[in-house]
mmCIF file of C-alpha atoms and ligand atoms in Angstrom:
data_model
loop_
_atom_site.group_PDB
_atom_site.id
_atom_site.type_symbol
_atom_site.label_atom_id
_atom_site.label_comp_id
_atom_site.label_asym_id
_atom_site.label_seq_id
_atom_site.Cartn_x
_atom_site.Cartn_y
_atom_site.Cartn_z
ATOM 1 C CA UNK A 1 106.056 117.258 73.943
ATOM 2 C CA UNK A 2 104.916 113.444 73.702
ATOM 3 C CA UNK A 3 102.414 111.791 71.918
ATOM 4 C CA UNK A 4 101.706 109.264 74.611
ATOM 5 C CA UNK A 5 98.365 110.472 76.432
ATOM 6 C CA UNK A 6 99.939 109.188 79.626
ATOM 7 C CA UNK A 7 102.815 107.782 80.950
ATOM 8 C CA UNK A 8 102.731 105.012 83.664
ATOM 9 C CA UNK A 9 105.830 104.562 85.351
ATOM 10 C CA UNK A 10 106.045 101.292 87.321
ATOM 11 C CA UNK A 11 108.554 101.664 90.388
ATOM 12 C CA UNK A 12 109.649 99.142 92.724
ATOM 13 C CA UNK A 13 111.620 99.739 96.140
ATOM 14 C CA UNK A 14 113.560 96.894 96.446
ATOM 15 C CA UNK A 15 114.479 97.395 100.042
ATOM 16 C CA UNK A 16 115.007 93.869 101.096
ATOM 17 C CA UNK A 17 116.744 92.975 104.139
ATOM 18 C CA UNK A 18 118.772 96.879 104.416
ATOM 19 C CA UNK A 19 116.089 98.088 106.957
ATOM 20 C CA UNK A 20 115.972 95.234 109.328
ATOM 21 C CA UNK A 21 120.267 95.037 109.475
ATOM 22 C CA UNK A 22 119.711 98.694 110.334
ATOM 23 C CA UNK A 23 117.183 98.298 113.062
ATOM 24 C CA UNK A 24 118.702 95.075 114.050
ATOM 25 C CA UNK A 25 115.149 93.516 113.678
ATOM 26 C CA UNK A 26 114.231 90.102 114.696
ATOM 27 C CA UNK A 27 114.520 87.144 112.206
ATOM 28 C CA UNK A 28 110.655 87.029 111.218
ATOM 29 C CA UNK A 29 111.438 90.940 109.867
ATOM 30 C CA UNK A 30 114.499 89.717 107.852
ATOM 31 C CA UNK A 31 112.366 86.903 106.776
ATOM 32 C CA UNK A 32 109.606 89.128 105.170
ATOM 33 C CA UNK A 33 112.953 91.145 103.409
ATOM 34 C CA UNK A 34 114.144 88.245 102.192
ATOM 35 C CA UNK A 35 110.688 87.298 100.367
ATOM 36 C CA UNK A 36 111.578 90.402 98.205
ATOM 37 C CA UNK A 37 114.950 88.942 96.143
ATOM 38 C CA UNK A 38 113.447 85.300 96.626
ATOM 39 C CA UNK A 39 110.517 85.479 95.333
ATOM 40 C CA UNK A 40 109.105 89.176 94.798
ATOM 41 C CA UNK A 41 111.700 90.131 92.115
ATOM 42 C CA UNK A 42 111.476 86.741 90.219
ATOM 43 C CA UNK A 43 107.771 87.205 89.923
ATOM 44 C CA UNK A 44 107.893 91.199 88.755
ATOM 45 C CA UNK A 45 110.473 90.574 86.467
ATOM 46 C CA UNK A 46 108.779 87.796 84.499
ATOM 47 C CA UNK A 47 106.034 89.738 84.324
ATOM 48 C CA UNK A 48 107.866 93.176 83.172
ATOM 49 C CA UNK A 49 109.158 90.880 80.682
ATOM 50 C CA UNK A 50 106.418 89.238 79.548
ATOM 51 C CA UNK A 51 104.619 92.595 79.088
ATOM 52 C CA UNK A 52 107.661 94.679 77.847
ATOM 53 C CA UNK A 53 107.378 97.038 80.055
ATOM 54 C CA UNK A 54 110.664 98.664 80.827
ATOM 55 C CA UNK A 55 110.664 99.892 85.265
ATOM 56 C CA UNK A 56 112.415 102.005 87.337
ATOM 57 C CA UNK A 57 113.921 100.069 90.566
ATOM 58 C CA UNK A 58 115.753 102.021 94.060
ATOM 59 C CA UNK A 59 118.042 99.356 95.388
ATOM 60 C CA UNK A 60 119.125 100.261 98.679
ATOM 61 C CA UNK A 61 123.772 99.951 98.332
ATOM 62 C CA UNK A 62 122.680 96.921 100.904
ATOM 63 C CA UNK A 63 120.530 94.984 98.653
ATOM 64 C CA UNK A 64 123.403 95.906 95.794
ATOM 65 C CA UNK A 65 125.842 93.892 97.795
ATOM 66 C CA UNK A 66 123.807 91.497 99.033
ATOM 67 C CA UNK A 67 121.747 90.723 96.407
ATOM 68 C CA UNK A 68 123.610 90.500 93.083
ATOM 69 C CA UNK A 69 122.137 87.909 90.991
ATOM 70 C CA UNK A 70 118.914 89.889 91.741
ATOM 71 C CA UNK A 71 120.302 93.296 90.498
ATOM 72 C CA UNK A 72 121.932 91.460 87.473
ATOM 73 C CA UNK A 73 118.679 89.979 86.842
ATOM 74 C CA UNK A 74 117.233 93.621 86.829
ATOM 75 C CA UNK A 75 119.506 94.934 84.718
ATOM 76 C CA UNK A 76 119.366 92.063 82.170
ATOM 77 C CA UNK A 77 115.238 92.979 81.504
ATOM 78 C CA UNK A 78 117.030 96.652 80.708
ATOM 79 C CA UNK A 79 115.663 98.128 83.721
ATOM 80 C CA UNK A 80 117.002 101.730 85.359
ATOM 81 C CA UNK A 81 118.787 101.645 89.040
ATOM 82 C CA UNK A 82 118.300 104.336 91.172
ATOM 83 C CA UNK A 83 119.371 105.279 94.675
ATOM 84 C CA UNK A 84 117.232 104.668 97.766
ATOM 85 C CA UNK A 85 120.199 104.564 100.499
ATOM 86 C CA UNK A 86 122.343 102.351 102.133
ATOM 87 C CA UNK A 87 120.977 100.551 104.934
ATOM 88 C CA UNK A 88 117.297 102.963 104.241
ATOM 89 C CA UNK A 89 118.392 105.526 106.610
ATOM 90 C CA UNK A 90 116.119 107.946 107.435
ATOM 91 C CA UNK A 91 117.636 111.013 106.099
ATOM 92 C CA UNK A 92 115.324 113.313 108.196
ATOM 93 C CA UNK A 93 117.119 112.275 111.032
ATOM 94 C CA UNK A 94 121.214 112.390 109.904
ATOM 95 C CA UNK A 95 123.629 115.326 109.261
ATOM 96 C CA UNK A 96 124.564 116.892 105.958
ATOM 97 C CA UNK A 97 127.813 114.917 106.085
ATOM 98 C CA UNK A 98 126.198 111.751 106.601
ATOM 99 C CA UNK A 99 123.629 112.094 104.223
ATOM 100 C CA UNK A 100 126.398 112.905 101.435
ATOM 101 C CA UNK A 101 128.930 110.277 102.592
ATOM 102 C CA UNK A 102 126.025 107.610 101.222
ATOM 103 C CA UNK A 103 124.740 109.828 98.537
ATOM 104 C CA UNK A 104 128.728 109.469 97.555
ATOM 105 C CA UNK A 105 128.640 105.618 98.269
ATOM 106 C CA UNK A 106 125.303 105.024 97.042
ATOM 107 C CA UNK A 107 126.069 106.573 93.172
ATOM 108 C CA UNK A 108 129.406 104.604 93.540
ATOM 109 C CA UNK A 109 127.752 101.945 94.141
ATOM 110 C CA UNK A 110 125.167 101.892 91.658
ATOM 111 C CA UNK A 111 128.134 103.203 89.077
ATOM 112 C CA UNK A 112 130.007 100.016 89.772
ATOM 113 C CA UNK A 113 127.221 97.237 88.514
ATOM 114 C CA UNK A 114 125.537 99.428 86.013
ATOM 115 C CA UNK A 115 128.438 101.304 84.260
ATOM 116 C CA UNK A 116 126.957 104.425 84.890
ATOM 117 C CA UNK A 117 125.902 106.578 87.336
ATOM 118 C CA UNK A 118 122.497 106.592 88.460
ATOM 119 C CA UNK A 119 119.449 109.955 87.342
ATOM 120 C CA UNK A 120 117.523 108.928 90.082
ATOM 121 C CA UNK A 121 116.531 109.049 93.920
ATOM 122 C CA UNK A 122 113.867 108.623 96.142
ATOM 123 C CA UNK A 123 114.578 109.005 99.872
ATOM 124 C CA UNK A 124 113.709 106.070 102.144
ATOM 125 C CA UNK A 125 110.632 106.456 103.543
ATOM 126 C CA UNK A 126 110.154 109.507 101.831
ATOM 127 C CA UNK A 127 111.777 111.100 105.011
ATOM 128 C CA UNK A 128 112.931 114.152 103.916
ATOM 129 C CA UNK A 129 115.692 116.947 106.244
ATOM 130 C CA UNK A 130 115.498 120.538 105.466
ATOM 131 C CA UNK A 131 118.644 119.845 103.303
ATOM 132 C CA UNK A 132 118.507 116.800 101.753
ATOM 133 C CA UNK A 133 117.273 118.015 98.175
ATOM 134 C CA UNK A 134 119.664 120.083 98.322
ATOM 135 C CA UNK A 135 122.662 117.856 98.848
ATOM 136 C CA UNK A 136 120.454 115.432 96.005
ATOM 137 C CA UNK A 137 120.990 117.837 93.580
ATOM 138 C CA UNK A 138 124.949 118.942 94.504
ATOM 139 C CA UNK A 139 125.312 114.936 94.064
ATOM 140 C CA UNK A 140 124.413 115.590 90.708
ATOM 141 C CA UNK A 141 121.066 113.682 90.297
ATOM 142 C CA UNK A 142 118.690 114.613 87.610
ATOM 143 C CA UNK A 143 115.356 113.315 89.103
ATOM 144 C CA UNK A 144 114.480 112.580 93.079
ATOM 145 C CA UNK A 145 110.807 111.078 93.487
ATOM 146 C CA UNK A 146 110.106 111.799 97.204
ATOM 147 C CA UNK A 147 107.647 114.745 97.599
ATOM 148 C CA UNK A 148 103.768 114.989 96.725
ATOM 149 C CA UNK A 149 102.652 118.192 95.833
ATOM 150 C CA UNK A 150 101.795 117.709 92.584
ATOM 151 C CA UNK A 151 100.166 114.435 90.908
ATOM 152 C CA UNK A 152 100.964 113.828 87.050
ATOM 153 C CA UNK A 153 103.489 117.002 86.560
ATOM 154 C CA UNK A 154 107.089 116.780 86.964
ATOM 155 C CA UNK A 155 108.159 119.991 88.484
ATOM 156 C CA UNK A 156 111.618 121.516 89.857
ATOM 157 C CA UNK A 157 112.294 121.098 93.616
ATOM 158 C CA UNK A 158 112.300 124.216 95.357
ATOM 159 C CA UNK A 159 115.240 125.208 98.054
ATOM 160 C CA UNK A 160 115.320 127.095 101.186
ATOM 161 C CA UNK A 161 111.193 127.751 102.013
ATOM 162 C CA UNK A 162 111.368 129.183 105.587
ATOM 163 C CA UNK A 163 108.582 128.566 107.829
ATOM 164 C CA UNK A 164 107.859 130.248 110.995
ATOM 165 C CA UNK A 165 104.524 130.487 113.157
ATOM 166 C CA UNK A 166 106.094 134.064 113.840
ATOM 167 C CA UNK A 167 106.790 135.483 110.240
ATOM 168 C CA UNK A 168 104.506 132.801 108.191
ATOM 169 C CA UNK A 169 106.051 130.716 105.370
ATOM 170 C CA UNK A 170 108.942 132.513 102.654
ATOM 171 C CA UNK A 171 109.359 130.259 99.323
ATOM 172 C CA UNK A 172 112.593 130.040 97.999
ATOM 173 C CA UNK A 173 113.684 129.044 94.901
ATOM 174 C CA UNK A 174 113.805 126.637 92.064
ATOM 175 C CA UNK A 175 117.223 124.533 91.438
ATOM 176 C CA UNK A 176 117.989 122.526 89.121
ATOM 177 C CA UNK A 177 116.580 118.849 89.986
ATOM 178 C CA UNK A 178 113.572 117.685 88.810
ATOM 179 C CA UNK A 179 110.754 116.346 91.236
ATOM 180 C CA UNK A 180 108.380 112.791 90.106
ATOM 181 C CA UNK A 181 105.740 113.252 92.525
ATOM 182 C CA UNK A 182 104.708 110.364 94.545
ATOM 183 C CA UNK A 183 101.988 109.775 97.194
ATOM 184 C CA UNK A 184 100.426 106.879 99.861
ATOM 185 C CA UNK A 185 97.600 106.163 98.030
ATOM 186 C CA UNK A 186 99.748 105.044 94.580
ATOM 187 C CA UNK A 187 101.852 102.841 97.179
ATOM 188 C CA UNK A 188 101.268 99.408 97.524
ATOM 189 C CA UNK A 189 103.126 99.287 101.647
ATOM 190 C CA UNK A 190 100.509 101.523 103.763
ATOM 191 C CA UNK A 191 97.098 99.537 102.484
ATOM 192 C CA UNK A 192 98.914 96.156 102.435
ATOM 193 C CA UNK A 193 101.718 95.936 104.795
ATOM 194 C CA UNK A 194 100.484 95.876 108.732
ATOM 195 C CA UNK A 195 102.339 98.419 110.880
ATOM 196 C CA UNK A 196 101.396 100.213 114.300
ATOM 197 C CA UNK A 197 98.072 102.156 113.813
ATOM 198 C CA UNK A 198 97.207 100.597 110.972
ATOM 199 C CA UNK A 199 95.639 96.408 110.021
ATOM 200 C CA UNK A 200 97.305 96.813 106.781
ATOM 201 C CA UNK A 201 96.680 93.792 104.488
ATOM 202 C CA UNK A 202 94.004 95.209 102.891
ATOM 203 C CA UNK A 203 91.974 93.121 99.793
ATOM 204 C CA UNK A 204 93.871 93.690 96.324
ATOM 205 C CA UNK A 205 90.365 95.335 95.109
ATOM 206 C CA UNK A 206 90.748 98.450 97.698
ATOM 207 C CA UNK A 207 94.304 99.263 95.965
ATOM 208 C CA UNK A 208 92.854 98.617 92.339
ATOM 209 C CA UNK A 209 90.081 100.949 92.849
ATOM 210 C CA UNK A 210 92.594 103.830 93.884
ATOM 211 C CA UNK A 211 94.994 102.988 91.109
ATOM 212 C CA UNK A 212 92.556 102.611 87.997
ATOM 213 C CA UNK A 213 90.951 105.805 89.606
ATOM 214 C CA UNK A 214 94.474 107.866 89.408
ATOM 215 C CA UNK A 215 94.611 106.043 86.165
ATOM 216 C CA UNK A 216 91.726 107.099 84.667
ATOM 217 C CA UNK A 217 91.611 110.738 85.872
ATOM 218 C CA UNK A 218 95.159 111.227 84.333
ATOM 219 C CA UNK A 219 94.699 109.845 80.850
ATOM 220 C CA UNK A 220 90.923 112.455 81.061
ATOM 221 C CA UNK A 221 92.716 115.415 82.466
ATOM 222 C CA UNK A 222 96.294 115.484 82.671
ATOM 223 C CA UNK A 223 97.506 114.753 79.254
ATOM 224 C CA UNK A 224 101.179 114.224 78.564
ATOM 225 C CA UNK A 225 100.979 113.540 82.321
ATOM 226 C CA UNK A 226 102.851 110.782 84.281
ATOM 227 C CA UNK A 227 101.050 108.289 86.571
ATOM 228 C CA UNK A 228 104.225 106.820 89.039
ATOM 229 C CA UNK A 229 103.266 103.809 90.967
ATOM 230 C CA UNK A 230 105.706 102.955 94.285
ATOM 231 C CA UNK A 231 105.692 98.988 94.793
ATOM 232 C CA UNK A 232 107.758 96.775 96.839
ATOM 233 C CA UNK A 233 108.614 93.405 96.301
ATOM 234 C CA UNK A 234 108.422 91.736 99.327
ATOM 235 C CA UNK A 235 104.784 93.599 99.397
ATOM 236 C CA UNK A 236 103.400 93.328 95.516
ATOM 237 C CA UNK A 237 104.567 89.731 95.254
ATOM 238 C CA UNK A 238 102.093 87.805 97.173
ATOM 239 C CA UNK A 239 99.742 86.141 94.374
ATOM 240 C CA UNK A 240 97.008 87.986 95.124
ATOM 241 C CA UNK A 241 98.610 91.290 94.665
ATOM 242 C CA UNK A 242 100.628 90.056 91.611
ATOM 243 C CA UNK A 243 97.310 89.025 90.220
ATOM 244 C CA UNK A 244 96.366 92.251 90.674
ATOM 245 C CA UNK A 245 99.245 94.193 89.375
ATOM 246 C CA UNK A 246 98.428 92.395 85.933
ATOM 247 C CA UNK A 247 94.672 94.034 86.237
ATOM 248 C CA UNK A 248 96.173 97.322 86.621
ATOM 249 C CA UNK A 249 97.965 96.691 83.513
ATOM 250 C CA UNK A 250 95.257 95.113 81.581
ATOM 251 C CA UNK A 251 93.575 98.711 82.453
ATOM 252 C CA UNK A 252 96.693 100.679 81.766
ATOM 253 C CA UNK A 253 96.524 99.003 78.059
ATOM 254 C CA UNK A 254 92.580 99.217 77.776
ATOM 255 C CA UNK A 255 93.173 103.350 77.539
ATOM 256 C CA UNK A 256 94.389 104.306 74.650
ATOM 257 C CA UNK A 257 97.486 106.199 74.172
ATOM 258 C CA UNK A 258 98.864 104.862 77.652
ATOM 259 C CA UNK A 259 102.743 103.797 77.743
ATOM 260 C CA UNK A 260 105.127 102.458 80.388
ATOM 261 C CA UNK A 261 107.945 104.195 80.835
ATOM 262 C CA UNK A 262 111.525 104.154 83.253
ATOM 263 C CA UNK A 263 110.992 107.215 84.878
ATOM 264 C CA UNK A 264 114.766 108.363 83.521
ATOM 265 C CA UNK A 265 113.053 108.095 80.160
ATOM 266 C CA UNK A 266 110.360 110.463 80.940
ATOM 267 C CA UNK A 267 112.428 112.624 82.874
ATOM 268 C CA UNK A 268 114.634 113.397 79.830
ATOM 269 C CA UNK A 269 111.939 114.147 77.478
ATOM 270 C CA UNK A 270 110.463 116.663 79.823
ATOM 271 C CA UNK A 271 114.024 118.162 80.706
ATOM 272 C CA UNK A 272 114.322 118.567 76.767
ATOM 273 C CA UNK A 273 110.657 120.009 76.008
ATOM 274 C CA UNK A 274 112.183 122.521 78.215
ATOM 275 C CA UNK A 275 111.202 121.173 81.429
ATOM 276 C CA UNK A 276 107.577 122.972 82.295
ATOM 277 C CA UNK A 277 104.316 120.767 82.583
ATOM 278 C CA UNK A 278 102.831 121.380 79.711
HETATM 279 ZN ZN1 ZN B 301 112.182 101.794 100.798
#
């Protein structure tokens, strides 16, 4: 379906300040948001540019309205916007209505400074209710990149598995939207970022290992395949991680046959090779 051996797609979260207005966190938080549209975004862009390397980027509506010379700035190195909540609700914990009302705002939104609506969505911290892929795909999203059961295949999201410890697990079945599979490991926050139960800040070298590992295993055994990486700005632009963001690439470009994609470009080809793995 594609020539390309394997796609990388290079995704950032720019969450920015959404989560601490949200938690009402104390001005050192905001601070380390603020690092993200300051001086994270600056940094990846020049780079993107510099490389040509076209990303995928879920803006919080937030960072959208708060941020706007950032998300211009995005949009001018003819990068795709996706949707990654308001104020990064956790959707695991909200009703159906609530979780549409900023699905609804969210695409509006993103509609509004782009000219068109966004293919894209990844749930803030990949927190996930029973019915949130569902109400995803009723918003009429093509792609949502929150789930990890697969690695380098796309697949479609499946609706309505029942669980019970009394009748064991019942699958249901496959909808429309289309899943990019992400995971912890391809995630620049939980080796770098300290947090309770973890010492985060780990040395650049642990996360290239993992990465060039994925890399590498994809482009020998999943060919066609799609590496996604989840980055943040506030996280990935310190030096030393920038530094070694442009190792990863220098090892992305080493292989051949390896291309960088927005994932809404990837998505469509698979969607029109008839949407399996192959
Ligand atoms: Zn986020």
């Amino acid at each position: 379906m594609h020539q390309a051996r394997l796609t990388v797609a290079l995704t950032f979260d720019h969450d920015a300040l959404s989560d601490s207005v949200r938690r009402g966190d104390a001005p050192v938080k905001f601070s380390h948001g603020e690092f993200g549209p300051r001086v994270g975004v600056p940094r990846i862009l020049e780079l993107l540019g510099r490389e040509e390397i076209p990303a995928t980027w879920f803006v919080p509506g937030h960072t959208l309205a708060t941020f706007p010379e950032s998300i211009q700035a995005i949009l001018a190195g003819g990068h795709e916007l996706a949707v990654h909540g308001w104020y990064h609700e956790d959707f695991s914990l909200l009703l159906a209505d609530e979780q549409r009302a900023i699905l609804d705002r969210a695409v509006a939104a993103i509609r509004d400074v782009s000219g068109a609506a966004p293919r894209g969505h990844r749930a803030p911290y990949w927190a996930l209710g029973p019915d949130t892929l569902g109400l995803v795909e009723a918003a009429g999203f093509a792609y949502d990149s929150s789930l990890m059961s697969d690695d380098y295949r796309l697949f479609r999201v499946r609706h309505g598995d029942r669980h019970s410890t009394e009748d064991g697990t019942t699958f249901g079945t496959e909808g429309r939207l289309v899943q990019v599979p992400i995971y912890w490991g391809l995630d620049d926050w939980p080796i770098f970022e300290p947090a309770p139960g973890r010492d985060g800040l780990a040395a650049p070298s642990r996360v290239l290992e993992i990465w060039e590992g994925e890399l590498r295993y994809g482009w020998e055994h999943a060919a066609g395949g799609l590496l996604t990486i989840t980055m943040h700005p506030e996280c990935i632009g310190r030096g030393h991680r920038m530094a070694m963001l442009e190792r990863f690439i220098a090892a992305c470009r080493a292989l051949p046959g390896v291309v960088f994609e927005r994932l809404d470009t990837y998505v469509d080809r698979w969607m029109a090779a008839g949407g399996s793995s192959g």
